[in-house]
mmCIF file of C-alpha atoms and ligand atoms in Angstrom:
data_model
loop_
_atom_site.group_PDB
_atom_site.id
_atom_site.type_symbol
_atom_site.label_atom_id
_atom_site.label_comp_id
_atom_site.label_asym_id
_atom_site.label_seq_id
_atom_site.Cartn_x
_atom_site.Cartn_y
_atom_site.Cartn_z
ATOM 1 C CA MET Z 168 -18.886 -16.266 19.384
ATOM 2 C CA ARG Z 169 -18.400 -13.281 21.687
ATOM 3 C CA SER Z 170 -19.842 -12.645 25.134
ATOM 4 C CA ASP Z 171 -20.067 -9.651 27.484
ATOM 5 C CA GLY Z 172 -16.818 -9.283 29.411
ATOM 6 C CA ASP Z 173 -14.836 -11.856 27.400
ATOM 7 C CA SER Z 174 -11.077 -11.349 27.579
ATOM 8 C CA TRP Z 175 -7.924 -12.133 25.602
ATOM 9 C CA ASP Z 176 -4.175 -11.733 25.297
ATOM 10 C CA ILE Z 177 -2.143 -10.976 22.190
ATOM 11 C CA LYS Z 178 -2.434 -14.504 20.764
ATOM 12 C CA THR Z 179 -6.064 -15.265 21.496
ATOM 13 C CA SER Z 180 -9.506 -14.124 20.340
ATOM 14 C CA VAL Z 181 -9.690 -10.389 19.487
ATOM 15 C CA GLY Z 182 -6.088 -9.923 20.680
ATOM 16 C CA ALA Z 183 -4.799 -12.041 17.794
ATOM 17 C CA THR Z 184 -6.456 -9.678 15.312
ATOM 18 C CA ALA Z 185 -3.794 -7.126 16.324
ATOM 19 C CA LEU Z 186 -1.135 -9.629 15.222
ATOM 20 C CA PHE Z 187 -3.071 -10.396 12.040
ATOM 21 C CA VAL Z 188 -3.160 -6.755 10.917
ATOM 22 C CA ALA Z 189 0.453 -6.222 12.023
ATOM 23 C CA ALA Z 190 1.459 -9.231 9.907
ATOM 24 C CA ALA Z 191 -0.399 -7.735 6.943
ATOM 25 C CA ARG Z 192 1.445 -4.435 7.452
ATOM 26 C CA GLY Z 193 4.784 -6.232 7.732
ATOM 27 C CA LEU Z 194 4.166 -8.211 4.532
ATOM 28 C CA ALA Z 195 2.910 -5.128 2.670
ATOM 29 C CA ALA Z 196 6.082 -3.258 3.639
ATOM 30 C CA ARG Z 197 8.109 -5.879 1.750
ATOM 31 C CA GLN Z 198 6.310 -5.225 -1.541
ATOM 32 C CA PRO Z 199 7.883 -2.945 -4.134
ATOM 33 C CA ASP Z 200 6.694 0.654 -3.673
ATOM 34 C CA PRO Z 201 4.711 0.011 -0.470
ATOM 35 C CA LEU Z 202 1.900 2.412 0.423
ATOM 36 C CA ALA Z 203 3.167 2.531 4.010
ATOM 37 C CA VAL Z 204 6.071 1.095 5.966
ATOM 38 C CA ASP Z 205 5.678 0.095 9.603
ATOM 39 C CA PRO Z 206 9.130 -1.250 10.487
ATOM 40 C CA PHE Z 207 7.914 -2.646 13.813
ATOM 41 C CA ALA Z 208 5.133 -4.838 12.421
ATOM 42 C CA GLU Z 209 7.572 -7.610 11.478
ATOM 43 C CA VAL Z 210 9.323 -7.252 14.864
ATOM 44 C CA PHE Z 211 6.045 -8.058 16.656
ATOM 45 C CA CYS Z 212 5.404 -11.087 14.456
ATOM 46 C CA ARG Z 213 8.901 -12.460 14.992
ATOM 47 C CA ALA Z 214 8.467 -12.054 18.753
ATOM 48 C CA ALA Z 215 5.086 -13.808 18.685
ATOM 49 C CA GLY Z 216 6.653 -16.884 17.034
ATOM 50 C CA GLU Z 217 4.720 -19.787 15.499
ATOM 51 C CA GLN Z 218 2.610 -18.955 12.410
ATOM 52 C CA TRP Z 219 3.385 -15.221 12.840
ATOM 53 C CA SER Z 220 7.185 -15.457 12.640
ATOM 54 C CA ALA Z 221 6.939 -18.129 9.918
ATOM 55 C CA LEU Z 222 5.418 -15.486 7.622
ATOM 56 C CA PHE Z 223 8.773 -13.694 7.667
ATOM 57 C CA GLU Z 224 11.135 -16.708 7.592
ATOM 58 C CA PRO Z 225 12.558 -17.470 4.168
ATOM 59 C CA GLY Z 226 11.688 -21.049 3.241
ATOM 60 C CA ALA Z 227 9.010 -21.537 5.920
ATOM 61 C CA ASP Z 228 5.903 -23.296 4.652
ATOM 62 C CA THR Z 229 3.140 -20.705 4.936
ATOM 63 C CA SER Z 230 1.125 -22.009 2.023
ATOM 64 C CA ASP Z 231 -1.993 -22.419 4.159
ATOM 65 C CA HIS Z 232 -1.798 -18.996 5.828
ATOM 66 C CA PRO Z 233 -4.688 -16.786 4.657
ATOM 67 C CA LEU Z 234 -2.448 -13.713 4.418
ATOM 68 C CA VAL Z 235 -0.321 -15.237 1.684
ATOM 69 C CA SER Z 236 -2.204 -18.176 0.243
ATOM 70 C CA THR Z 237 -5.255 -16.462 -1.196
ATOM 71 C CA ALA Z 238 -6.350 -13.483 -3.256
ATOM 72 C CA PHE Z 239 -7.923 -12.281 -0.015
ATOM 73 C CA GLY Z 240 -4.474 -12.163 1.619
ATOM 74 C CA ARG Z 241 -2.875 -9.991 -1.034
ATOM 75 C CA ASN Z 242 -5.848 -7.626 -1.084
ATOM 76 C CA PHE Z 243 -5.869 -7.495 2.692
ATOM 77 C CA GLN Z 244 -2.206 -6.464 2.756
ATOM 78 C CA GLU Z 245 -2.991 -3.560 0.405
ATOM 79 C CA PHE Z 246 -6.008 -2.627 2.495
ATOM 80 C CA GLN Z 247 -3.940 -2.501 5.689
ATOM 81 C CA ALA Z 248 -1.145 -0.500 4.055
ATOM 82 C CA ALA Z 249 -3.701 1.969 2.683
ATOM 83 C CA ARG Z 250 -5.391 2.370 6.039
ATOM 84 C CA THR Z 251 -2.010 2.907 7.730
ATOM 85 C CA ARG Z 252 -1.230 5.600 5.197
ATOM 86 C CA PHE Z 253 -4.615 7.277 5.597
ATOM 87 C CA PHE Z 254 -4.381 7.463 9.387
ATOM 88 C CA ASP Z 255 -0.664 8.411 9.400
ATOM 89 C CA THR Z 256 -1.602 11.350 7.149
ATOM 90 C CA TYR Z 257 -4.497 12.257 9.447
ATOM 91 C CA LEU Z 258 -2.336 12.319 12.599
ATOM 92 C CA THR Z 259 0.484 14.201 10.881
ATOM 93 C CA ARG Z 260 -2.047 16.816 9.755
ATOM 94 C CA ALA Z 261 -3.592 17.062 13.237
ATOM 95 C CA VAL Z 262 -0.289 17.706 15.005
ATOM 96 C CA GLY Z 263 0.637 20.076 12.156
ATOM 97 C CA ALA Z 264 -2.473 22.050 13.128
ATOM 98 C CA GLY Z 265 -1.184 22.287 16.720
ATOM 99 C CA VAL Z 266 -2.895 19.362 18.481
ATOM 100 C CA ARG Z 267 -0.552 17.799 21.067
ATOM 101 C CA GLN Z 268 -2.852 15.230 22.679
ATOM 102 C CA VAL Z 269 -3.431 12.004 20.710
ATOM 103 C CA VAL Z 270 -5.703 9.177 21.893
ATOM 104 C CA ILE Z 271 -5.591 5.825 20.090
ATOM 105 C CA LEU Z 272 -8.539 3.584 20.995
ATOM 106 C CA ALA Z 273 -7.771 -0.143 20.625
ATOM 107 C CA ALA Z 274 -4.122 0.676 19.933
ATOM 108 C CA GLY Z 275 -3.180 -3.000 19.555
ATOM 109 C CA LEU Z 276 0.250 -3.111 17.885
ATOM 110 C CA ASP Z 277 -0.025 0.428 16.510
ATOM 111 C CA SER Z 278 3.581 1.698 16.572
ATOM 112 C CA ARG Z 279 2.916 5.342 15.716
ATOM 113 C CA ALA Z 280 4.289 6.552 19.084
ATOM 114 C CA TYR Z 281 7.592 5.037 17.931
ATOM 115 C CA ARG Z 282 7.604 5.988 14.274
ATOM 116 C CA LEU Z 283 5.695 9.198 13.428
ATOM 117 C CA PRO Z 284 7.685 12.448 13.693
ATOM 118 C CA PHE Z 285 5.592 14.001 16.467
ATOM 119 C CA PRO Z 286 6.440 17.555 17.586
ATOM 120 C CA ALA Z 287 8.026 17.894 21.044
ATOM 121 C CA GLY Z 288 5.400 17.887 23.775
ATOM 122 C CA THR Z 289 3.036 15.429 22.050
ATOM 123 C CA VAL Z 290 1.458 12.850 24.348
ATOM 124 C CA VAL Z 291 0.015 9.646 22.827
ATOM 125 C CA TYR Z 292 -2.495 7.779 25.007
ATOM 126 C CA GLU Z 293 -2.881 4.153 23.960
ATOM 127 C CA LEU Z 294 -6.030 2.338 25.123
ATOM 128 C CA ASP Z 295 -6.340 -1.430 24.894
ATOM 129 C CA ARG Z 296 -6.402 -4.441 27.171
ATOM 130 C CA ALA Z 297 -3.424 -4.790 29.507
ATOM 131 C CA PRO Z 298 -1.831 -7.948 28.000
ATOM 132 C CA VAL Z 299 -1.835 -6.402 24.504
ATOM 133 C CA LEU Z 300 -0.151 -3.180 25.681
ATOM 134 C CA GLU Z 301 2.370 -5.158 27.747
ATOM 135 C CA PHE Z 302 3.354 -7.313 24.766
ATOM 136 C CA LYS Z 303 3.995 -4.215 22.660
ATOM 137 C CA ARG Z 304 6.004 -2.433 25.351
ATOM 138 C CA GLU Z 305 8.171 -5.461 26.109
ATOM 139 C CA VAL Z 306 8.858 -6.378 22.475
ATOM 140 C CA LEU Z 307 9.805 -2.839 21.482
ATOM 141 C CA ALA Z 308 11.971 -2.335 24.585
ATOM 142 C CA GLU Z 309 13.815 -5.559 23.770
ATOM 143 C CA HIS Z 310 14.223 -4.351 20.166
ATOM 144 C CA GLY Z 311 15.655 -1.002 21.353
ATOM 145 C CA ALA Z 312 12.924 1.079 19.682
ATOM 146 C CA GLU Z 313 12.815 4.722 20.743
ATOM 147 C CA LEU Z 314 9.675 6.732 21.346
ATOM 148 C CA THR Z 315 8.913 9.783 19.188
ATOM 149 C CA ALA Z 316 6.291 11.068 21.658
ATOM 150 C CA GLN Z 317 5.437 10.610 25.303
ATOM 151 C CA ARG Z 318 3.511 7.318 25.363
ATOM 152 C CA CYS Z 319 0.947 6.642 28.049
ATOM 153 C CA GLU Z 320 -0.687 3.223 28.385
ATOM 154 C CA VAL Z 321 -4.292 3.094 29.572
ATOM 155 C CA ALA Z 322 -5.318 -0.517 30.175
ATOM 156 C CA VAL Z 323 -9.109 -0.703 29.837
ATOM 157 C CA ASP Z 324 -11.954 -2.616 28.283
ATOM 158 C CA LEU Z 325 -13.542 -0.222 25.802
ATOM 159 C CA ARG Z 326 -16.979 -1.729 26.448
ATOM 160 C CA ASP Z 327 -16.735 -0.252 29.973
ATOM 161 C CA ASP Z 328 -16.535 3.371 31.087
ATOM 162 C CA TRP Z 329 -12.929 4.241 30.140
ATOM 163 C CA ALA Z 330 -13.108 8.067 30.358
ATOM 164 C CA LYS Z 331 -12.138 8.140 34.028
ATOM 165 C CA ALA Z 332 -9.064 5.943 33.481
ATOM 166 C CA LEU Z 333 -7.948 8.194 30.609
ATOM 167 C CA GLN Z 334 -8.314 11.344 32.727
ATOM 168 C CA GLN Z 335 -6.566 9.737 35.701
ATOM 169 C CA ASN Z 336 -3.588 9.175 33.400
ATOM 170 C CA GLY Z 337 -3.244 12.909 32.621
ATOM 171 C CA PHE Z 338 -5.600 13.426 29.649
ATOM 172 C CA ASP Z 339 -6.996 16.982 29.720
ATOM 173 C CA ALA Z 340 -10.382 17.477 28.051
ATOM 174 C CA ALA Z 341 -9.764 21.241 27.951
ATOM 175 C CA ASN Z 342 -7.102 20.744 25.259
ATOM 176 C CA PRO Z 343 -7.883 19.718 21.667
ATOM 177 C CA THR Z 344 -7.346 16.031 20.956
ATOM 178 C CA ALA Z 345 -6.710 13.901 17.866
ATOM 179 C CA TRP Z 346 -8.619 10.638 18.346
ATOM 180 C CA LEU Z 347 -7.963 7.505 16.300
ATOM 181 C CA ILE Z 348 -10.401 4.571 16.074
ATOM 182 C CA GLU Z 349 -8.864 2.067 13.650
ATOM 183 C CA GLY Z 350 -9.722 -1.620 13.513
ATOM 184 C CA LEU Z 351 -12.045 -1.501 16.513
ATOM 185 C CA LEU Z 352 -15.705 -0.943 15.669
ATOM 186 C CA LEU Z 353 -16.211 -4.398 14.124
ATOM 187 C CA TYR Z 354 -15.457 -5.949 17.506
ATOM 188 C CA LEU Z 355 -17.944 -3.859 19.490
ATOM 189 C CA PRO Z 356 -21.702 -4.208 19.975
ATOM 190 C CA ALA Z 357 -23.723 -1.293 18.536
ATOM 191 C CA ASP Z 358 -24.503 0.221 21.963
ATOM 192 C CA ALA Z 359 -20.815 0.140 23.008
ATOM 193 C CA GLN Z 360 -19.909 1.901 19.745
ATOM 194 C CA ASP Z 361 -22.450 4.656 20.487
ATOM 195 C CA ARG Z 362 -21.062 5.059 24.007
ATOM 196 C CA ILE Z 363 -17.578 5.457 22.498
ATOM 197 C CA PHE Z 364 -18.780 8.172 20.114
ATOM 198 C CA GLU Z 365 -20.580 9.931 23.003
ATOM 199 C CA THR Z 366 -17.463 9.778 25.202
ATOM 200 C CA VAL Z 367 -15.196 11.064 22.420
ATOM 201 C CA ASP Z 368 -17.593 13.960 21.873
ATOM 202 C CA ALA Z 369 -17.917 14.726 25.603
ATOM 203 C CA LEU Z 370 -14.119 14.776 26.078
ATOM 204 C CA SER Z 371 -13.393 16.879 22.963
ATOM 205 C CA ALA Z 372 -12.595 20.579 23.162
ATOM 206 C CA SER Z 373 -13.373 22.673 20.092
ATOM 207 C CA GLY Z 374 -10.763 22.004 17.374
ATOM 208 C CA SER Z 375 -10.468 18.316 18.318
ATOM 209 C CA GLN Z 376 -10.302 15.814 15.467
ATOM 210 C CA VAL Z 377 -11.315 12.190 15.082
ATOM 211 C CA ALA Z 378 -10.554 9.555 12.452
ATOM 212 C CA ILE Z 379 -12.447 6.287 12.278
ATOM 213 C CA GLU Z 380 -12.396 3.114 10.239
ATOM 214 C CA GLN Z 381 -15.816 1.505 9.825
ATOM 215 C CA MET Z 382 -17.276 -1.435 7.905
ATOM 216 C CA ASP Z 383 -20.721 -1.958 6.469
ATOM 217 C CA THR Z 384 -22.779 -4.683 8.142
ATOM 218 C CA ILE Z 385 -22.206 -7.985 6.323
ATOM 219 C CA PRO Z 386 -25.446 -9.287 4.726
ATOM 220 C CA ALA Z 387 -26.997 -11.972 6.988
ATOM 221 C CA ASP Z 388 -26.744 -14.829 4.443
ATOM 222 C CA VAL Z 389 -23.069 -14.080 3.736
ATOM 223 C CA TYR Z 390 -22.313 -13.803 7.453
ATOM 224 C CA SER Z 391 -23.995 -17.083 8.230
ATOM 225 C CA GLN Z 392 -21.837 -18.794 5.560
ATOM 226 C CA MET Z 393 -18.735 -17.111 7.002
ATOM 227 C CA THR Z 394 -19.398 -18.386 10.516
ATOM 228 C CA LYS Z 395 -20.315 -21.955 9.521
ATOM 229 C CA PRO Z 396 -17.792 -24.432 10.981
ATOM 230 C CA SER Z 397 -15.678 -25.990 8.243
ATOM 231 C CA ALA Z 398 -14.676 -29.659 8.611
ATOM 232 C CA GLU Z 399 -11.731 -29.359 6.169
ATOM 233 C CA ALA Z 400 -10.328 -26.209 7.738
ATOM 234 C CA PRO Z 401 -11.327 -25.868 11.380
ATOM 235 C CA GLY Z 402 -10.515 -22.352 12.554
ATOM 236 C CA ARG Z 403 -10.771 -20.907 9.048
ATOM 237 C CA ASN Z 404 -13.831 -18.894 9.915
ATOM 238 C CA GLN Z 405 -12.792 -18.043 13.433
ATOM 239 C CA TRP Z 406 -12.298 -14.362 12.644
ATOM 240 C CA ALA Z 407 -15.943 -13.896 11.606
ATOM 241 C CA THR Z 408 -17.113 -15.244 14.970
ATOM 242 C CA LEU Z 409 -15.346 -12.347 16.739
ATOM 243 C CA LEU Z 410 -17.478 -9.686 15.076
ATOM 244 C CA TYR Z 411 -20.629 -7.972 16.242
ATOM 245 C CA ASN Z 412 -22.257 -7.968 12.821
ATOM 246 C CA GLU Z 413 -25.280 -5.836 13.629
ATOM 247 C CA PRO Z 414 -26.569 -2.473 12.353
ATOM 248 C CA LYS Z 415 -24.555 0.342 13.915
ATOM 249 C CA SER Z 416 -24.475 4.136 13.723
ATOM 250 C CA GLU Z 417 -22.757 5.420 10.596
ATOM 251 C CA ALA Z 418 -19.834 7.504 11.896
ATOM 252 C CA SER Z 419 -19.960 10.484 9.507
ATOM 253 C CA GLU Z 420 -23.702 10.910 10.163
ATOM 254 C CA TRP Z 421 -23.277 10.543 13.911
ATOM 255 C CA PHE Z 422 -20.508 13.146 14.148
ATOM 256 C CA SER Z 423 -22.242 15.538 11.691
ATOM 257 C CA GLN Z 424 -25.303 15.435 13.945
ATOM 258 C CA HIS Z 425 -23.143 16.320 16.977
ATOM 259 C CA HIS Z 426 -21.526 19.539 15.690
ATOM 260 C CA TRP Z 427 -18.509 18.045 13.964
ATOM 261 C CA ALA Z 428 -17.603 18.700 10.300
ATOM 262 C CA ALA Z 429 -17.227 15.147 8.966
ATOM 263 C CA ASN Z 430 -16.001 13.552 5.707
ATOM 264 C CA ARG Z 431 -16.346 9.947 4.624
ATOM 265 C CA THR Z 432 -13.803 8.358 2.260
ATOM 266 C CA GLU Z 433 -14.593 4.967 0.710
ATOM 267 C CA LEU Z 434 -11.622 2.606 0.891
ATOM 268 C CA ALA Z 435 -12.222 1.643 -2.750
ATOM 269 C CA ASP Z 436 -11.941 5.307 -3.824
ATOM 270 C CA TYR Z 437 -8.838 5.837 -1.709
ATOM 271 C CA LEU Z 438 -7.167 2.771 -3.242
ATOM 272 C CA ALA Z 439 -8.072 4.000 -6.730
ATOM 273 C CA GLU Z 440 -6.620 7.431 -5.893
ATOM 274 C CA LEU Z 441 -3.389 5.679 -4.844
ATOM 275 C CA GLY Z 442 -3.379 3.720 -8.114
ATOM 276 C CA VAL Z 443 -3.995 0.322 -6.461
ATOM 277 C CA ALA Z 444 -6.069 -2.261 -8.337
ATOM 278 C CA VAL Z 445 -7.827 -4.770 -6.059
ATOM 279 C CA ASP Z 446 -10.156 -7.655 -6.709
ATOM 280 C CA PRO Z 447 -13.507 -6.613 -5.176
ATOM 281 C CA ASP Z 448 -14.595 -10.251 -4.852
ATOM 282 C CA ALA Z 449 -11.524 -11.495 -3.040
ATOM 283 C CA GLY Z 450 -12.711 -12.893 0.223
ATOM 284 C CA GLN Z 451 -14.206 -11.760 3.453
ATOM 285 C CA ILE Z 452 -13.317 -8.074 3.636
ATOM 286 C CA ARG Z 453 -14.304 -6.411 0.412
ATOM 287 C CA PRO Z 454 -12.790 -2.998 -0.257
ATOM 288 C CA THR Z 455 -16.270 -1.750 -1.036
ATOM 289 C CA ALA Z 456 -17.368 -2.456 2.540
ATOM 290 C CA ALA Z 457 -14.786 -0.330 4.390
ATOM 291 C CA SER Z 458 -14.670 3.428 4.751
ATOM 292 C CA PHE Z 459 -12.728 6.045 6.694
ATOM 293 C CA VAL Z 460 -14.306 9.006 8.434
ATOM 294 C CA ASP Z 461 -12.453 12.087 9.633
ATOM 295 C CA ALA Z 462 -14.073 14.952 11.476
ATOM 296 C CA ILE Z 463 -13.243 18.215 13.258
ATOM 297 C CA LYS Z 464 -15.246 19.532 16.209
ATOM 298 C CA ARG Z 465 -16.618 23.003 15.557
HETATM 299 C C1 SAM B 768 -7.635 -5.437 14.618
HETATM 300 S S1 SAM B 768 -6.799 -4.927 16.077
HETATM 301 C C2 SAM B 768 -6.469 -3.244 15.633
HETATM 302 C C3 SAM B 768 -5.284 -2.685 16.378
HETATM 303 C C4 SAM B 768 -4.767 -1.345 15.874
HETATM 304 N N1 SAM B 768 -5.761 -0.307 16.013
HETATM 305 C C5 SAM B 768 -4.341 -1.474 14.416
HETATM 306 O O1 SAM B 768 -5.075 -1.018 13.535
HETATM 307 O O2 SAM B 768 -3.274 -2.048 14.186
HETATM 308 C C6 SAM B 768 -8.134 -4.803 17.250
HETATM 309 C C7 SAM B 768 -7.687 -4.318 18.617
HETATM 310 O O3 SAM B 768 -8.861 -3.929 19.322
HETATM 311 C C8 SAM B 768 -8.671 -4.227 20.679
HETATM 312 N N2 SAM B 768 -10.005 -4.287 21.263
HETATM 313 C C9 SAM B 768 -11.137 -4.813 20.701
HETATM 314 N N3 SAM B 768 -12.167 -4.731 21.563
HETATM 315 C C10 SAM B 768 -11.679 -4.120 22.682
HETATM 316 C C11 SAM B 768 -12.242 -3.777 23.911
HETATM 317 N N4 SAM B 768 -13.508 -4.039 24.199
HETATM 318 N N5 SAM B 768 -11.459 -3.181 24.838
HETATM 319 C C12 SAM B 768 -10.152 -2.919 24.577
HETATM 320 N N6 SAM B 768 -9.558 -3.235 23.409
HETATM 321 C C13 SAM B 768 -10.305 -3.837 22.481
HETATM 322 C C14 SAM B 768 -7.958 -5.569 20.642
HETATM 323 O O4 SAM B 768 -7.330 -5.876 21.864
HETATM 324 C C15 SAM B 768 -6.985 -5.362 19.487
HETATM 325 O O5 SAM B 768 -5.754 -4.851 19.926
#
């Protein structure tokens, strides 16, 4: 279970979720006709070693890894590839509209500053905890990856007041910004999520954009099953214990009420639009429970 001020590195607690979604992206990229290709996702997993590199080693026994062994794993790979595609499209559209300041909250192993074709002069601020940002920087430097934008690390805890740290690193609230909040809200208490929305709004000039991934609250009986310790597979339900599964503000409503024009896209509809069939009952994250919100400040 979580506690105020708990901390992690790339292989522990919430930090390891960045590796988990990177692994899903790396595996999805190997499928025929992938929805998105993040060439650095596999590089991170190989550098992390252990169960993460095994996923990409031919002949390694990964039969008990949830990303490959279950219907959940296959669906989760599609989900991650779809969300990568959705948010890649969002950022490409935002810079196409002239925005040159991008802020990625909980950047984790997001490699967009190394792989999206950003126009000259684009600055990408990446916010996450220091050990996570360091791992990414070191692995990609070792790999010889080249930046496609100016990348600026801002090492913070997003439960604290992070606005000052962002501004001290050169962020200018007078210029329009494209914000990205992907894979974060699940891991925040409801009040910290509201503070994030308030800060994004306060730091956004007119014409700023935001894109957010959110999940419905998991019904209490399902969540209590998910977090029950399992004697046969200790650690199986560890992920669920990292969540703050409590009622939270719905992002499209929140931003609509604060003078943003907001749209909500259900993941299930987006997958259907892309022609992807998924099993709605396959495991912990059901496609019906996730949605993407994008909004523009008036
Ligand atoms: C599931 S990963 C998502 C990473 C990335 N956005 C992506 O989609 O690949 C969750 C990330 O949120 C970060 N995170 C969660 N809570 C945080 C907090 N309170 N402060 C800073 N980072 C946080 C973790 O360190 C981790 O990198």
